[in-house]
Coordinates of C-alpha atoms and ligand atoms in Angstrom, one line a residue:
X1 CA 11.0 18.6 14.7
X2 CA 7.9 17.7 16.1
X3 CA 6.4 20.6 18.3
X4 CA 3.0 19.1 19.3
X5 CA 1.3 22.7 17.9
X6 CA -1.3 22.9 15.1
X7 CA -0.8 24.5 12.0
X8 CA -3.5 27.1 11.6
X9 CA -2.5 28.0 8.2
X10 CA 1.4 28.9 8.0
X11 CA 1.5 29.4 11.9
X12 CA 2.3 26.8 14.2
X13 CA 0.0 27.3 17.3
X14 CA -1.0 25.7 20.6
X15 CA -3.1 28.0 22.7
X16 CA -5.6 25.2 23.7
X17 CA -5.5 23.5 27.4
X18 CA -6.0 20.0 26.3
X19 CA -2.8 17.7 25.4
X20 CA -2.1 13.9 24.5
X21 CA 0.1 11.6 23.6
X22 CA 0.5 9.1 20.8
X23 CA 1.2 5.0 21.4
X24 CA 3.6 2.9 20.4
X25 CA 2.1 -0.3 20.4
X26 CA 5.0 -2.5 19.8
X27 CA 6.9 -1.2 22.8
X28 CA 3.4 -0.7 24.8
X29 CA 4.5 2.9 25.9
X30 CA 3.3 6.2 25.1
X31 CA 5.5 8.3 22.8
X32 CA 7.6 11.2 23.8
X33 CA 5.7 14.2 22.5
X34 CA 2.7 16.0 23.8
X35 CA 0.1 17.0 21.4
X36 CA -2.1 20.4 22.0
X37 CA -5.6 19.8 21.0
X38 CA -6.7 22.6 18.7
X39 CA -9.0 25.1 20.6
X40 CA -12.2 26.6 19.1
X41 CA -10.4 29.8 18.2
X42 CA -7.7 27.6 16.4
X43 CA -10.7 26.1 14.5
X44 CA -12.2 29.3 13.7
X45 CA -9.2 31.0 12.4
X46 CA -7.9 27.7 10.3
X47 CA -11.6 27.9 8.5
X48 CA -11.7 31.7 8.1
X49 CA -8.2 31.4 6.5
X50 CA -9.2 28.5 4.2
X51 CA -12.2 30.5 3.2
X52 CA -10.0 33.7 2.2
X53 CA -7.3 31.4 0.9
X54 CA -9.8 29.9 -1.2
X55 CA -10.5 33.2 -3.3
X56 CA -7.0 33.0 -4.9
X57 CA -6.2 29.4 -4.8
X58 CA -8.9 28.4 -7.2
X59 CA -7.7 30.8 -9.5
X60 CA -4.3 29.2 -9.6
X61 CA -3.3 27.6 -12.8
X62 CA -3.3 23.7 -13.2
X63 CA 0.8 24.4 -13.5
X64 CA 0.8 26.1 -10.5
X65 CA -1.0 23.6 -8.5
X66 CA 0.9 20.8 -10.2
X67 CA 4.1 22.7 -9.0
X68 CA 2.9 22.9 -5.5
X69 CA 1.6 18.9 -5.3
X70 CA 5.1 18.2 -6.5
X71 CA 7.0 20.1 -4.0
X72 CA 4.8 18.5 -1.2
X73 CA 5.7 15.3 -2.7
X74 CA 9.6 16.3 -2.4
X75 CA 9.0 17.6 1.2
X76 CA 7.4 14.1 2.4
X77 CA 10.6 12.3 0.8
X78 CA 13.3 15.1 2.4
X79 CA 11.5 13.9 5.9
X80 CA 13.4 10.5 5.3
X81 CA 14.0 8.8 8.3
X82 CA 12.3 10.9 10.6
X83 CA 9.4 10.3 9.1
X84 CA 9.4 6.7 8.8
X85 CA 10.7 6.1 12.5
X86 CA 7.6 8.4 13.6
X87 CA 5.3 6.6 11.6
X88 CA 6.6 3.0 12.9
X89 CA 6.4 4.4 16.6
X90 CA 2.9 5.7 16.3
X91 CA 1.6 2.4 14.3
X92 CA 3.7 -0.7 15.4
X93 CA 3.6 -1.2 11.4
X94 CA 7.1 -2.2 10.1
X95 CA 9.7 -0.1 8.3
X96 CA 9.1 -1.8 4.7
X97 CA 5.0 -1.1 5.2
X98 CA 5.9 2.8 6.1
X99 CA 8.3 3.0 3.0
X100 CA 5.7 1.5 1.0
X101 CA 3.1 3.5 1.9
X102 CA 5.3 6.8 1.5
X103 CA 5.8 5.8 -2.0
X104 CA 2.0 5.6 -2.8
X105 CA 1.6 8.8 -1.1
X106 CA 4.0 10.6 -2.9
X107 CA 2.8 8.9 -6.3
X108 CA -1.1 10.2 -5.8
X109 CA 0.6 13.5 -5.3
X110 CA 2.4 13.3 -8.5
X111 CA -0.4 11.8 -10.3
X112 CA -2.6 14.6 -9.2
X113 CA 0.0 17.1 -10.5
X114 CA 0.1 15.4 -13.8
X115 CA -3.6 15.5 -14.1
X116 CA -4.1 18.9 -13.2
X117 CA -1.1 20.5 -15.5
X118 CA -2.5 18.5 -18.4
X119 CA -5.7 20.1 -17.5
X120 CA -8.4 18.1 -19.6
X121 CA -10.3 16.8 -16.4
X122 CA -12.2 19.8 -16.0
X123 CA -14.5 18.5 -18.6
X124 CA -14.9 21.3 -20.8
X125 CA -18.1 21.4 -22.7
X126 CA -18.8 24.2 -25.0
X127 CA -21.9 25.1 -27.4
X128 CA -21.4 28.2 -29.4
X129 CA -24.3 30.4 -30.4
X130 CA -26.4 30.1 -33.1
X131 CA -28.0 33.9 -33.2
X132 CA -30.2 33.3 -36.4
X133 CA -31.6 30.0 -34.9
X134 CA -35.3 29.9 -35.6
X135 CA -37.7 30.3 -33.7
X136 CA -35.1 31.6 -30.9
X137 CA -31.6 32.1 -31.0
X138 CA -29.3 29.8 -29.4
X139 CA -27.1 31.6 -26.7
X140 CA -23.4 30.5 -26.0
X141 CA -22.8 27.7 -23.1
X142 CA -19.7 27.0 -22.0
X143 CA -19.4 24.7 -18.8
X144 CA -16.6 23.3 -16.4
X145 CA -15.9 22.0 -13.1
X146 CA -15.1 24.3 -10.2
X147 CA -14.0 23.7 -7.0
X148 CA -16.2 23.8 -4.1
X149 CA -14.3 25.8 -1.3
X150 CA -12.7 24.6 2.0
X151 CA -12.5 21.0 2.5
X152 CA -12.3 19.0 6.0
X153 CA -10.3 16.0 5.6
X154 CA -10.4 13.2 8.4
X155 CA -7.9 10.4 7.8
X156 CA -8.2 6.6 9.3
X157 CA -5.9 4.8 11.6
X158 CA -4.9 2.3 9.3
X159 CA -3.0 4.3 7.0
X160 CA -1.1 7.2 8.5
X161 CA 0.3 8.7 5.2
X162 CA -1.8 7.0 2.2
X163 CA -5.3 8.1 3.7
X164 CA -4.3 10.8 6.0
X165 CA -2.8 14.1 6.2
X166 CA -1.4 14.3 2.5
X167 CA -3.3 11.4 1.5
X168 CA -5.5 10.6 -1.4
X169 CA -8.7 13.2 0.0
X170 CA -6.1 16.0 0.5
X171 CA -4.2 15.5 -2.6
X172 CA -7.6 15.2 -4.6
X173 CA -8.8 18.2 -2.9
X174 CA -5.7 20.7 -3.1
X175 CA -5.5 19.5 -6.7
X176 CA -9.1 20.3 -7.7
X177 CA -8.3 24.2 -6.3
X178 CA -10.0 23.6 -2.4
X179 CA -8.0 24.9 0.7
X180 CA -7.9 21.8 3.0
X181 CA -8.1 21.4 6.8
X182 CA -7.1 18.1 8.4
X183 CA -8.2 17.0 11.4
X184 CA -5.4 15.0 12.4
X185 CA -6.1 11.3 13.6
X186 CA -5.1 11.2 17.3
X187 CA -3.1 8.0 16.9
X188 CA -0.4 9.4 14.5
X189 CA -0.7 13.1 15.6
X190 CA 3.2 13.3 14.8
X191 CA 3.4 11.8 11.6
X192 CA 0.5 14.2 10.8
X193 CA 2.3 17.2 11.8
X194 CA 5.6 16.3 10.1
X195 CA 3.6 15.7 6.8
X196 CA 2.0 19.0 7.4
X197 CA 5.2 20.7 8.0
X198 CA 6.2 19.3 4.2
X199 CA 2.7 20.9 3.0
X200 CA 3.2 24.3 4.8
X201 CA 6.8 24.7 3.2
X202 CA 5.8 23.9 -0.2
X203 CA 2.7 26.3 -0.2
X204 CA 5.3 29.1 0.7
X205 CA 7.8 28.0 -1.8
X206 CA 5.3 28.0 -4.5
X207 CA 3.5 30.9 -3.5
X208 CA 0.3 29.3 -2.4
X209 CA -2.1 31.3 -0.2
X210 CA -2.0 31.4 3.7
X211 CA -4.5 29.1 4.9
X212 CA -4.4 26.7 1.7
X213 CA -3.7 24.0 4.3
X214 CA -4.0 23.8 7.9
X215 CA -3.7 20.6 10.3
X216 CA -5.6 20.4 13.5
X217 CA -4.8 18.2 16.5
X218 CA -7.6 16.5 18.1
X219 CA -7.8 13.5 20.8
X220 CA -11.3 13.0 20.7
X221 CA -14.4 13.9 18.5
X222 CA -14.9 17.6 19.3
X223 CA -12.3 19.1 16.8
X224 CA -14.0 17.1 14.2
X225 CA -17.7 18.1 15.0
X226 CA -16.8 22.0 15.1
X227 CA -15.3 21.6 11.6
X228 CA -18.2 19.8 10.0
X229 CA -20.9 22.3 11.6
X230 CA -18.9 25.3 10.6
X231 CA -20.6 27.2 7.9
X232 CA -17.6 28.1 5.8
X233 CA -16.8 24.6 5.4
X234 CA -18.1 23.1 1.7
X235 CA -17.3 19.4 2.1
X236 CA -16.0 16.7 4.2
X237 CA -13.5 13.7 3.2
X238 CA -13.8 10.7 5.9
X239 CA -11.8 7.6 6.2
X240 CA -12.6 5.3 9.1
X241 CA -15.3 3.5 10.8
X242 CA -19.5 3.3 9.3
X243 CA -20.4 4.8 12.8
X244 CA -17.9 7.7 12.7
X245 CA -18.8 8.2 9.0
X246 CA -22.4 8.0 9.5
X247 CA -22.1 10.6 12.4
X248 CA -20.5 13.2 10.3
X249 CA -22.7 12.4 7.0
X250 CA -25.7 13.1 9.8
X251 CA -24.3 16.2 11.2
X252 CA -23.4 17.6 7.7
X253 CA -27.1 16.9 6.6
X254 CA -28.4 19.0 9.7
X255 CA -27.1 22.3 8.9
X256 CA -28.9 25.2 7.5
X257 CA -26.4 25.0 4.4
X258 CA -26.1 21.2 3.9
X259 CA -22.6 19.7 2.6
X260 CA -21.5 16.7 0.9
X261 CA -19.4 13.9 3.5
X262 CA -17.6 11.6 1.4
X263 CA -17.2 8.7 3.8
X264 CA -15.3 5.5 3.0
X265 CA -15.9 3.1 5.4
X266 CA -15.8 -0.3 6.5
X267 CA -16.6 -3.4 4.4
X268 CA -16.6 -7.1 4.8
X269 CA -15.5 -7.9 1.3
X270 CA -17.6 -11.1 0.4
X271 CA -15.6 -13.8 -1.4
X272 CA -17.6 -16.5 -3.2
X273 CA -16.0 -19.9 -3.6
X274 CA -17.3 -21.8 -6.0
X275 CA -17.1 -25.8 -5.7
X276 CA -15.4 -26.8 -8.5
X277 CA -12.4 -24.2 -7.8
X278 CA -12.1 -25.4 -4.1
X279 CA -12.0 -29.1 -5.2
X280 CA -9.1 -28.4 -7.6
X281 CA -7.1 -25.9 -5.9
X282 CA -8.0 -25.6 -2.0
X283 CA -4.2 -25.8 -0.8
X284 CA -3.1 -22.8 -3.1
X285 CA -6.4 -21.0 -2.1
X286 CA -6.1 -21.6 1.6
X287 CA -2.8 -20.2 1.6
X288 CA -3.7 -17.2 -0.2
X289 CA -6.7 -16.5 1.7
X290 CA -4.9 -16.9 5.0
X291 CA -2.2 -14.4 4.1
X292 CA -4.9 -11.8 2.9
X293 CA -7.1 -12.1 6.0
X294 CA -3.8 -11.2 8.3
X295 CA -2.3 -8.9 6.2
X296 CA -1.5 -5.7 8.2
X297 CA -3.2 -7.6 10.9
X298 CA -6.2 -7.8 9.1
X299 CA -6.3 -4.0 9.5
X300 CA -7.5 -3.2 6.0
X301 CA -11.1 -1.7 4.7
X302 CA -10.6 -4.6 1.8
X303 CA -9.9 -7.7 4.2
X304 CA -12.1 -10.8 3.0
X305 CA -14.1 -10.7 6.3
X306 CA -16.8 -13.1 4.6
X307 CA -16.1 -16.1 2.5
X308 CA -19.4 -17.9 1.0
X309 CA -19.4 -21.5 -0.3
X310 CA -21.9 -24.2 -0.8
X311 CA -21.9 -26.7 1.9
X312 CA -20.0 -30.1 0.8
X313 CA -17.0 -32.0 1.1
X314 CA -14.9 -29.6 -0.5
X315 CA -15.9 -26.8 1.3
X316 CA -15.3 -28.4 4.4
X317 CA -11.8 -29.5 3.5
X318 CA -11.3 -25.8 2.6
X319 CA -12.2 -24.7 5.9
X320 CA -9.8 -27.3 7.4
X321 CA -6.8 -26.1 5.3
X322 CA -7.7 -22.5 5.7
X323 CA -7.8 -23.3 9.5
X324 CA -4.4 -25.2 9.5
X325 CA -2.7 -22.4 7.3
X326 CA -4.1 -19.4 9.4
X327 CA -2.5 -20.6 12.4
X328 CA 0.9 -20.9 11.0
X329 CA 1.2 -17.2 10.3
X330 CA 2.9 -15.5 13.3
X331 CA 0.5 -12.7 14.7
X332 CA 1.4 -9.0 14.5
X333 CA 0.9 -5.9 16.1
X334 CA -2.3 -4.1 15.7
X335 CA -2.1 -0.5 15.7
X336 CA -3.3 0.7 19.2
X337 CA -4.5 -1.0 22.3
X338 CA -7.9 0.5 21.6
X339 CA -7.8 -1.4 18.3
X340 CA -7.1 -4.5 19.3
X341 CA -9.5 -4.1 22.6
X342 CA -12.3 -3.3 20.0
X343 CA -10.9 -6.1 17.9
X344 CA -11.3 -8.7 20.8
X345 CA -14.6 -7.2 21.7
X346 CA -16.4 -7.6 18.5
X347 CA -14.9 -11.0 17.9
X348 CA -16.0 -12.2 21.3
X349 CA -19.7 -10.6 20.4
X350 CA -19.8 -12.5 16.9
X351 CA -18.5 -15.6 18.3
X352 CA -21.5 -15.3 21.3
X353 CA -24.2 -15.4 18.5
X354 CA -25.8 -18.5 18.3
X355 CA -24.9 -21.0 15.5
X356 CA -21.4 -19.8 15.2
X357 CA -18.6 -22.5 15.4
X358 CA -14.9 -21.3 15.8
X359 CA -12.8 -23.2 13.2
X360 CA -9.5 -21.9 14.0
X361 CA -8.0 -19.6 16.6
X362 CA -3.9 -19.0 17.0
X363 CA -3.4 -21.0 20.5
X364 CA -0.3 -19.8 21.7
X365 CA 0.3 -16.9 23.7
X366 CA 1.0 -13.8 21.7
X367 CA 2.9 -10.6 22.6
X368 CA 1.3 -7.4 24.1
X369 CA -1.0 -5.6 21.5
X370 CA -0.6 -8.7 19.0
X371 CA -4.0 -10.0 17.5
X372 CA -5.0 -13.7 17.5
X373 CA -6.1 -14.3 14.0
X374 CA -9.5 -16.1 14.0
X375 CA -11.6 -18.4 11.6
X376 CA -15.2 -18.8 12.4
X377 CA -18.2 -20.8 10.3
X378 CA -21.6 -20.9 10.3
X379 CA -24.7 -22.1 8.3
X380 CA -26.1 -20.1 5.7
X381 CA -29.8 -19.6 7.3
X382 CA -28.3 -18.6 10.5
X383 CA -26.2 -15.8 9.0
X384 CA -29.3 -14.7 6.9
X385 CA -31.3 -14.3 10.1
X386 CA -28.7 -12.6 12.3
X387 CA -27.7 -9.0 10.8
X388 CA -25.5 -8.7 13.7
X389 CA -22.9 -11.4 11.6
X390 CA -23.0 -9.1 8.7
X391 CA -20.9 -6.4 10.5
X392 CA -16.9 -5.7 9.9
X393 CA -15.0 -7.3 12.6
X394 CA -11.8 -4.9 12.1
X395 CA -8.7 -7.2 12.5
X396 CA -7.3 -10.7 11.4
X397 CA -10.9 -12.3 11.7
X398 CA -12.9 -14.1 8.9
X399 CA -16.2 -16.0 8.5
X400 CA -17.1 -18.9 6.4
X401 CA -20.8 -19.2 5.5
X402 CA -21.7 -22.8 4.4
X403 CA -24.8 -22.2 2.0
X404 CA -27.1 -25.2 1.3
X405 CA -27.1 -24.3 -2.2
X406 CA -26.7 -21.8 -4.8
X407 CA -30.1 -20.4 -4.4
X408 CA -29.3 -19.6 -0.6
X409 CA -26.0 -18.3 -1.8
X410 CA -27.5 -15.7 -3.9
X411 CA -30.3 -14.8 -1.4
X412 CA -27.3 -14.1 0.8
X413 CA -25.4 -11.9 -1.5
X414 CA -28.7 -10.1 -2.1
X415 CA -29.1 -9.4 1.6
X416 CA -25.8 -8.1 2.0
X417 CA -25.1 -4.2 2.8
X418 CA -22.9 -2.4 0.3
X419 CA -19.6 -3.6 -0.1
X420 CA -16.5 -2.1 -1.5
X421 CA -15.3 -5.3 -3.1
X422 CA -16.6 -8.8 -4.0
X423 CA -14.6 -11.4 -5.3
X424 CA -15.5 -14.8 -7.2
X425 CA -12.8 -17.5 -6.9
X426 CA -13.9 -20.2 -9.8
X427 CA -12.2 -22.8 -12.0
X428 CA -12.1 -22.3 -15.6
X429 CA -15.9 -21.4 -16.7
X430 CA -17.6 -22.7 -13.6
X431 CA -18.7 -19.3 -13.0
X432 CA -21.0 -19.3 -16.3
X433 CA -23.3 -21.6 -14.6
X434 CA -23.9 -18.8 -11.9
X435 CA -25.0 -16.0 -13.8
X436 CA -27.2 -14.4 -11.3
X437 CA -24.7 -15.0 -8.8
X438 CA -22.3 -12.5 -10.4
X439 CA -25.3 -10.1 -11.1
X440 CA -26.5 -10.3 -7.6
X441 CA -22.8 -9.6 -6.2
X442 CA -22.3 -6.4 -9.0
X443 CA -25.4 -4.9 -7.4
X444 CA -23.8 -5.0 -3.8
X445 CA -20.0 -4.0 -4.4
X446 CA -18.0 -1.3 -6.1
X447 CA -15.5 -3.4 -7.4
X448 CA -15.3 -7.0 -8.4
X449 CA -12.2 -9.4 -8.3
X450 CA -12.2 -12.7 -10.2
X451 CA -9.7 -15.3 -8.9
X452 CA -7.6 -13.1 -6.6
X453 CA -8.1 -11.5 -3.2
X454 CA -9.7 -8.2 -2.1
X455 CA -6.6 -6.7 -0.5
X456 CA -4.1 -4.5 -2.3
X457 CA -5.6 -1.2 -4.1
X458 CA -4.2 -0.2 -7.1
X459 CA -3.8 3.5 -7.7
X460 CA -4.8 4.3 -10.9
X461 CA -7.3 6.0 -13.2
X462 CA -9.7 2.6 -13.5
X463 CA -9.9 1.9 -9.9
X464 CA -12.9 2.0 -8.1
X465 CA -12.7 2.5 -4.2
X466 CA -16.4 2.9 -3.0
X467 CA -19.5 1.4 -3.5
X468 CA -23.2 1.1 -2.1
X469 CA -24.0 2.2 1.2
X470 CA -22.5 1.7 3.9
X471 CA -19.2 1.0 2.1
X472 CA -19.4 4.6 1.2
X473 CA -22.1 7.3 1.3
X474 CA -21.7 8.2 -2.2
X475 CA -21.1 5.1 -4.6
X476 CA -21.0 7.5 -7.5
X477 CA -17.3 8.4 -6.4
X478 CA -14.2 6.5 -5.8
X479 CA -11.6 7.6 -2.8
X480 CA -8.6 6.2 -4.8
X481 CA -7.2 7.2 -8.2
X482 CA -7.5 10.4 -10.1
X483 CA -11.1 10.4 -10.5
X484 CA -11.6 10.9 -7.0
X485 CA -11.0 14.6 -7.8
X486 CA -14.6 14.8 -8.9
X487 CA -15.7 14.6 -5.4
X488 CA -14.6 18.4 -4.6
X489 CA -16.0 20.1 -7.8
X490 CA -19.1 21.1 -9.1
X491 CA -20.1 21.9 -12.8
X492 CA -20.1 25.8 -13.6
X493 CA -21.8 27.3 -16.7
X494 CA -21.1 30.7 -18.4
X495 CA -23.6 31.7 -20.5
X496 CA -22.8 34.7 -23.6
X497 CA -19.4 35.4 -21.2
X498 CA -17.2 37.7 -23.2
X499 CA -14.3 35.5 -24.2
X500 CA -11.6 37.4 -22.7
X501 CA -13.3 37.2 -19.3
X502 CA -13.7 33.3 -19.7
X503 CA -11.2 30.9 -18.1
X504 CA -8.3 29.7 -20.2
X505 CA -10.1 26.5 -20.3
X506 CA -13.2 27.6 -22.0
X507 CA -11.5 30.6 -24.5
X508 CA -12.0 30.2 -27.9
X509 CA -8.3 29.9 -28.5
X510 CA -7.8 26.8 -26.3
X511 CA -4.7 28.4 -24.9
X512 CA -4.2 25.5 -22.3
X513 CA -4.5 22.9 -25.6
X514 CA -6.9 20.8 -23.5
X515 CA -9.3 18.1 -24.6
X516 CA -12.9 19.6 -24.8
X517 CA -16.3 18.8 -26.1
X518 CA -17.2 21.8 -28.8
X519 CA -20.6 21.3 -30.1
X520 CA -20.7 17.9 -29.2
X521 CA -17.2 16.9 -30.6
X522 CA -14.4 16.0 -28.4
X523 CA -11.4 18.0 -30.0
X524 CA -8.0 20.0 -28.8
X525 CA -8.7 22.5 -31.5
X526 CA -9.4 26.0 -31.1
X527 CA -12.8 27.6 -32.3
Ligands
NAP601 P1 -12.9 5.7 13.4 O1 -12.8 5.3 14.5 O2 -14.1 5.9 12.4 O3 -11.8 7.3 13.3 C1 -11.8 7.9 11.9 C2 -11.6 9.3 12.3 O4 -12.7 9.6 12.4 C3 -11.1 9.6 13.5 O5 -10.3 10.7 13.2 C4 -11.8 10.0 14.6 O6 -11.7 10.8 15.8 C5 -13.2 10.2 13.7 N1 -14.2 10.1 14.1 C6 -15.0 8.9 14.5 N2 -16.3 8.9 15.2 C7 -16.4 10.4 15.0 C8 -17.5 11.0 15.3 N3 -18.6 10.5 15.6 N4 -17.7 12.4 15.4 C9 -16.6 13.0 15.0 N5 -15.2 12.2 14.4 C10 -15.3 11.1 14.6 O7 -12.0 4.8 12.3 P2 -10.5 4.3 12.8 O8 -10.4 3.3 13.4 O9 -9.7 5.4 12.7 O10 -10.4 3.5 11.2 C11 -10.6 2.2 11.1 C12 -11.9 1.9 10.0 O11 -11.5 2.6 8.9 C13 -12.3 0.6 9.9 O12 -13.7 0.5 9.7 C14 -11.5 0.4 8.2 O13 -12.4 -0.5 7.4 C15 -12.1 1.8 7.5 N6 -11.3 2.3 6.3 C16 -11.8 2.3 5.4 C17 -11.2 2.5 4.2 C18 -11.8 3.0 2.9 O14 -11.1 3.5 1.8 N7 -13.1 2.5 2.7 C19 -9.8 2.8 4.2 C20 -9.0 2.7 5.6 C21 -9.8 2.4 6.5 P3 -11.1 10.3 17.0 O15 -10.4 9.1 16.9 O16 -10.8 11.6 17.7 O17 -12.7 9.9 17.6

């Protein structure tokens, strides 16, 4: 049942005075439940509890944390139709997408459970003492990764489950041993409360400390700002716009004790369309890209927002075919009137820039909150000179840039801001004629794709979801896949520490049977 209250640790509370409702964009009406924004007292209590919980939670074994994470996954599945219906009513997204995203969320939780139960992820590194070394004895040093402390998580509007309350950031932080305080996204407060109830239930059943998780409602930025400024918060996970991520990053840097903000933000995901591929495969490519640009109403951080080609008949033909294909697609509902409002505003502001030509825009009337997909085109030099054209338009919009030649193409790539992905569309060995293009693109992105589309982010250890700024605030880490756990830990060394007092990961006997580096050899053996 949705109460509209906050979870401050295990307690449901709503002492604040500010209330709000979520919105059903398909029906164009407010949803029934009223939510109470967290008060300053509730925010402080959630952080104090998290800080307290950290002392015991960070001592939990990998097995205990795995049991907790699996119980959360089970609890989310047990919410069944209630969760799916709430998700759909708060997002306008179809049931199939809701179920798919639930599967991904549950899969992520279970993947982290497996990782921490196995245990080798802590990078245990041991160098044993050499007491008789000359001229000075060598000390015994043992290092491993330890959790940072309470983490605040902000989810994005476009993934009410997978990048939200029990999404990748939360699963990774809990797996690392960090308590989590979620600032619930105002557009899906009901979905968030339901998922939070599953987390709290799992925490109680598996014996986790009160405060290991809190879920705070907010209708504006105040709750998030207070959380990021709170001295007991030790790190922040954010998924959303560049503006939001940057604001929080700056706030965290201005604190007396600056803390890391791992912000995963917007991207235009350049696609390089080489001439040979366009000449031979335009019908197939146009269809594939029309689908990728409009998937989820263009509300994906990996949507291809920028298509780069070299001027000529094959590029003109591609633009025409893409235009024909994209207007065949039935427009879909966006997440919220504010999102479609911002889409229309940003689209207009792009189209109003000098030199932009609209190649296609869905022409017929659309239902309320449904977005009209649009393709625009621009000359390479105009794109280069106008930085406004480099910004994300979140929604079913893409820009085709017509470059004079390969040199201009390369110049444009090297002038792009950091991106989550880059894609090369090439025929056979065509790409080998453009070695500098690959090198330049690789320098601007976190993931490079060959002959495909950037949408669709596989969850597995080799995924890199993040890129040079502003795609993310720290390109050394991924936000997707089990390696994202590394964001919530720090390396810690024990020097000459008694064996009995060492954590199990570093004891001589290797009681957990994990893989460790011992005197520079990777081994499962005891010492
Ligand atoms: P958003 O407007 O930035 O909101 C995200 C969250 O941040 C919300 O909870 C919002 O709170 C909060 N927020 C925003 N500005 C803030 C500020 N100045 N101070 C404190 N809190 C602030 O983004 P969105 O519309 O939800 O999501 C769409 C964006 O996310 C797109 O740009 C998309 O590309 C990006 N995205 C990126 C990834 C990725 O992995 N890189 C994945 C999905 C989406 P309020 O709503 O209460 O203001």
